[in-house]
Amino acid sequence: DGGITQSPKYLFRKEGQNVTLSCEQNLNHDAMYWYRQDPGQGLRLIYYSQIVNDFQKGDIAEGYSVSREKKESFPLTVTSAQKNPTAFYLCASSSGSSRGSFEQFFGPGTRLTVL
Amino acid sequence: LAKTTQPISMDSYEGQEVNITCSHNNIATNDYITWYQQFPSQGPRFIIQGYKTKVTNEVASLFIPADRKSSTLSLPRVSLSDTAVYYCLVGDMDLSGAGSYQLTFGKGTKLSVIP
């Protein structure tokens, strides 16, 4: 059963703590993405990765870090430097191989709450 | 980076056809137009994508005029389950080219289907 999984679904953390959100895909996609969504807002791009061991900053990368050591995995770390981390985080992937292949497949999301 | 403008919200009765228009006056030659659907607390789901003229699939049609400065998503005979936020995206997703991500989610159009 192919798709994208994110864990955990809900996450609580104390201020000043780093936390890592998991994202795994078994679609054999080259490209993976992390978005943040605040209530009533659209999605904003945090980081994206086109291939293993390579990633680029999106529009709101400050306070976040990522790694892409395996094709299937693209974990996101929310660091203590992120001033307002409470949000809904979405991971996505796409084939990223040819012009016009824009379909992104999204995971179920992780809702992070900072206490 | 092409910016899109959509109505913030729309209401429709069950069984009616719904047309959601998106303006993208600064669309570039290489840009494609993509629409996503998002239910609360879920990741967006790809609906349809096009470059010009008309595209139709099993769930929707996408109409793009010759100047490509706007596009219209058409949902035939909506049901209550079509109540969601619909995002229009314009961008060049050729990740093998310039290498810069050119895809932004706006706030979308909240469609409410009324019984």
Short mmCIF file of C-alpha atoms in Angstrom, two decimals:
data_model
loop_
_atom_site.label_atom_id
_atom_site.label_comp_id
_atom_site.label_asym_id
_atom_site.label_seq_id
_atom_site.Cartn_x
_atom_site.Cartn_y
_atom_site.Cartn_z
CA ASP A 1 0.00 0.00 0.00
CA GLY A 2 1.92 3.03 -1.29
CA GLY A 3 1.82 6.43 0.32
CA ILE A 4 3.32 8.90 2.74
CA THR A 5 3.29 8.46 6.46
CA GLN A 6 3.92 11.09 9.08
CA SER A 7 4.38 10.52 12.75
CA PRO A 8 3.26 11.34 15.28
CA LYS A 9 -0.19 12.72 14.45
CA TYR A 10 -0.16 14.99 17.51
CA LEU A 11 2.95 16.29 19.22
CA PHE A 12 3.39 18.44 22.27
CA ARG A 13 6.60 20.05 23.32
CA LYS A 14 7.81 22.51 25.86
CA GLU A 15 9.29 25.81 24.86
CA GLY A 16 13.01 25.61 24.24
CA GLN A 17 13.01 21.97 23.15
CA ASN A 18 13.91 20.67 19.72
CA VAL A 19 11.51 18.16 18.17
CA THR A 20 11.78 15.99 15.05
CA LEU A 21 8.83 15.17 12.80
CA SER A 22 9.02 12.00 10.76
CA CYS A 23 8.09 11.65 7.09
CA GLU A 24 8.42 8.42 5.11
CA GLN A 25 7.31 7.58 1.58
CA ASN A 26 7.31 4.33 -0.38
CA LEU A 27 6.30 5.85 -3.71
CA ASN A 28 9.87 5.90 -5.00
CA HIS A 29 9.59 9.65 -5.44
CA ASP A 30 12.71 11.73 -5.85
CA ALA A 31 11.35 14.99 -4.43
CA MET A 32 10.05 15.63 -0.94
CA TYR A 33 8.69 18.74 0.75
CA TRP A 34 7.76 20.16 4.13
CA TYR A 35 4.99 22.70 4.57
CA ARG A 36 3.57 24.55 7.49
CA GLN A 37 -0.10 25.51 7.75
CA ASP A 38 -1.54 27.92 10.31
CA PRO A 39 -5.27 28.11 11.04
CA GLY A 40 -7.24 29.54 8.13
CA GLN A 41 -4.13 29.95 6.04
CA GLY A 42 -2.62 28.27 3.04
CA LEU A 43 0.51 26.14 3.04
CA ARG A 44 3.94 27.70 3.30
CA LEU A 45 7.02 25.88 2.12
CA ILE A 46 9.72 25.22 4.71
CA TYR A 47 12.24 23.01 2.90
CA TYR A 48 12.32 20.77 -0.14
CA SER A 49 14.65 18.12 -1.44
CA GLN A 50 15.09 17.02 -5.04
CA ILE A 51 17.49 14.13 -4.41
CA VAL A 52 19.21 12.32 -1.59
CA ASN A 53 21.76 14.38 0.33
CA ASP A 54 20.49 17.63 -1.15
CA PHE A 55 17.86 20.09 0.04
CA GLN A 56 16.92 23.75 -0.38
CA LYS A 57 15.29 26.33 1.83
CA GLY A 58 11.74 27.35 1.14
CA ASP A 59 10.00 30.55 2.14
CA ILE A 60 10.12 30.06 5.91
CA ALA A 61 13.18 27.91 6.69
CA GLU A 62 14.40 29.88 9.72
CA GLY A 63 14.23 27.81 12.89
CA TYR A 64 13.93 24.52 11.00
CA SER A 65 16.40 21.92 9.77
CA VAL A 66 16.11 18.83 7.58
CA SER A 67 18.15 15.90 6.33
CA ARG A 68 17.78 13.59 3.35
CA GLU A 69 20.03 10.61 3.96
CA LYS A 70 17.63 8.15 2.35
CA LYS A 71 15.28 8.52 -0.59
CA GLU A 72 12.35 7.36 1.51
CA SER A 73 12.84 9.65 4.48
CA PHE A 74 12.83 13.43 5.00
CA PRO A 75 12.67 14.28 8.72
CA LEU A 76 12.06 17.85 9.86
CA THR A 77 13.51 19.23 13.10
CA VAL A 78 11.77 22.18 14.68
CA THR A 79 14.43 23.89 16.73
CA SER A 80 14.12 26.15 19.73
CA ALA A 81 15.01 29.04 17.40
CA GLN A 82 11.60 28.78 15.75
CA LYS A 83 9.66 31.50 17.53
CA ASN A 84 6.14 30.33 16.83
CA PRO A 85 6.24 26.60 16.08
CA THR A 86 2.64 25.69 16.91
CA ALA A 87 1.13 24.68 13.58
CA PHE A 88 0.02 21.84 11.32
CA TYR A 89 2.99 20.36 9.46
CA LEU A 90 2.54 18.57 6.15
CA CYS A 91 5.02 16.46 4.26
CA ALA A 92 4.66 15.75 0.54
CA SER A 93 6.47 14.00 -2.26
CA SER A 94 6.43 14.07 -6.03
CA SER A 95 8.19 12.30 -8.83
CA GLY A 96 10.02 15.52 -9.61
CA SER A 97 11.31 13.95 -12.73
CA SER A 98 9.79 15.70 -15.69
CA ARG A 99 8.28 19.03 -16.56
CA GLY A 100 4.58 18.99 -15.86
CA SER A 101 4.63 16.25 -13.23
CA PHE A 102 3.32 18.49 -10.53
CA GLU A 103 1.19 16.10 -8.56
CA GLN A 104 2.27 16.15 -4.96
CA PHE A 105 1.16 13.43 -2.61
CA PHE A 106 0.63 14.60 0.93
CA GLY A 107 0.87 12.82 4.23
CA PRO A 108 -1.79 13.06 6.96
CA GLY A 109 0.10 15.81 8.80
CA THR A 110 1.47 16.34 12.30
CA ARG A 111 -0.13 18.88 14.58
CA LEU A 112 2.55 20.39 16.81
CA THR A 113 1.61 22.30 19.92
CA VAL A 114 4.15 24.15 22.03
CA LEU A 115 3.14 24.38 25.67
CA LEU B 1 6.75 34.06 -9.08
CA ALA B 2 3.20 34.04 -10.35
CA LYS B 3 0.66 35.11 -7.76
CA THR B 4 -2.87 33.78 -7.74
CA THR B 5 -6.12 35.37 -6.66
CA GLN B 6 -9.16 33.31 -5.76
CA PRO B 7 -12.46 34.10 -4.03
CA ILE B 8 -12.19 33.51 -0.31
CA SER B 9 -15.40 31.53 -0.10
CA MET B 10 -18.30 30.20 -2.15
CA ASP B 11 -21.61 28.54 -1.32
CA SER B 12 -23.49 26.09 -3.52
CA TYR B 13 -26.48 23.80 -3.24
CA GLU B 14 -26.12 20.08 -3.70
CA GLY B 15 -26.39 18.94 -7.29
CA GLN B 16 -25.29 22.22 -8.80
CA GLU B 17 -22.22 22.81 -10.92
CA VAL B 18 -19.59 24.93 -9.20
CA ASN B 19 -17.05 27.06 -11.00
CA ILE B 20 -14.11 28.50 -9.09
CA THR B 21 -12.03 31.04 -10.97
CA CYS B 22 -8.40 31.80 -10.28
CA SER B 23 -6.57 34.86 -11.63
CA HIS B 24 -2.87 34.62 -12.42
CA ASN B 25 -1.98 37.64 -14.50
CA ASN B 26 1.78 37.12 -14.25
CA ILE B 27 1.86 33.49 -15.32
CA ALA B 28 5.10 32.57 -17.05
CA THR B 29 5.56 30.55 -20.20
CA ASN B 30 6.73 27.46 -18.35
CA ASP B 31 4.12 27.60 -15.61
CA TYR B 32 1.44 24.98 -15.19
CA ILE B 33 -1.86 25.43 -13.34
CA THR B 34 -2.73 22.92 -10.67
CA TRP B 35 -5.69 22.59 -8.32
CA TYR B 36 -5.78 20.84 -4.96
CA GLN B 37 -8.57 20.02 -2.52
CA GLN B 38 -8.10 20.05 1.23
CA PHE B 39 -10.40 18.79 3.99
CA PRO B 40 -9.90 20.01 7.58
CA SER B 41 -6.89 18.49 9.33
CA GLN B 42 -5.83 16.55 6.23
CA GLY B 43 -3.20 17.04 3.57
CA PRO B 44 -4.25 18.52 0.22
CA ARG B 45 -5.24 16.16 -2.57
CA PHE B 46 -4.41 16.72 -6.23
CA ILE B 47 -7.48 17.35 -8.39
CA ILE B 48 -6.37 18.43 -11.84
CA GLN B 49 -3.59 20.13 -13.76
CA GLY B 50 -3.34 21.87 -17.10
CA TYR B 51 -1.32 24.16 -19.30
CA LYS B 52 -3.85 25.48 -21.81
CA THR B 53 -7.36 24.95 -23.21
CA LYS B 54 -9.43 22.36 -21.37
CA VAL B 55 -8.56 19.37 -19.26
CA THR B 56 -11.10 16.90 -17.89
CA ASN B 57 -10.78 13.96 -15.54
CA GLU B 58 -13.22 11.87 -13.55
CA VAL B 59 -13.78 14.51 -10.87
CA ALA B 60 -13.37 17.95 -12.48
CA SER B 61 -12.69 20.06 -15.53
CA LEU B 62 -10.17 22.83 -15.88
CA PHE B 63 -10.75 25.62 -18.36
CA ILE B 64 -7.82 27.82 -19.37
CA PRO B 65 -8.31 30.68 -21.87
CA ALA B 66 -5.79 31.42 -24.58
CA ASP B 67 -4.05 34.18 -22.63
CA ARG B 68 -3.69 31.86 -19.60
CA LYS B 69 -4.19 34.78 -17.20
CA SER B 70 -6.96 32.94 -15.43
CA SER B 71 -8.35 29.46 -15.04
CA THR B 72 -11.63 27.96 -13.89
CA LEU B 73 -12.09 24.77 -11.95
CA SER B 74 -15.47 23.22 -12.66
CA LEU B 75 -17.00 20.67 -10.29
CA PRO B 76 -20.09 18.99 -11.75
CA ARG B 77 -23.07 18.24 -9.49
CA VAL B 78 -21.42 18.87 -6.14
CA SER B 79 -22.35 16.92 -3.04
CA LEU B 80 -21.91 17.63 0.65
CA SER B 81 -18.62 15.75 0.58
CA ASP B 82 -17.19 18.38 -1.78
CA THR B 83 -17.19 20.91 1.05
CA ALA B 84 -13.50 21.77 1.33
CA VAL B 85 -10.85 24.36 0.55
CA TYR B 86 -9.68 24.48 -3.05
CA TYR B 87 -6.24 25.81 -3.93
CA CYS B 88 -5.11 27.13 -7.28
CA LEU B 89 -1.36 26.90 -7.84
CA VAL B 90 0.72 28.26 -10.66
CA GLY B 91 4.32 27.38 -11.10
CA ASP B 92 7.17 25.75 -12.86
CA MET B 93 7.94 22.44 -11.23
CA ASP B 94 10.82 21.48 -13.46
CA LEU B 95 13.17 20.68 -10.63
CA SER B 96 15.83 19.55 -13.05
CA GLY B 97 16.05 23.03 -14.53
CA ALA B 98 16.78 26.19 -12.62
CA GLY B 99 16.46 24.32 -9.37
CA SER B 100 14.29 26.87 -7.64
CA TYR B 101 10.91 25.84 -6.34
CA GLN B 102 8.20 27.93 -7.95
CA LEU B 103 5.02 26.73 -6.32
CA THR B 104 3.03 28.61 -3.67
CA PHE B 105 -0.24 27.75 -2.01
CA GLY B 106 -2.43 30.79 -1.39
CA LYS B 107 -5.33 30.87 1.07
CA GLY B 108 -7.61 28.99 -1.28
CA THR B 109 -11.38 29.09 -1.76
CA LYS B 110 -13.57 27.61 0.94
CA LEU B 111 -16.47 25.89 -0.78
CA SER B 112 -19.53 25.14 1.33
CA VAL B 113 -22.13 22.81 -0.16
CA ILE B 114 -25.60 23.28 1.25
CA PRO B 115 -28.19 20.49 1.37
#
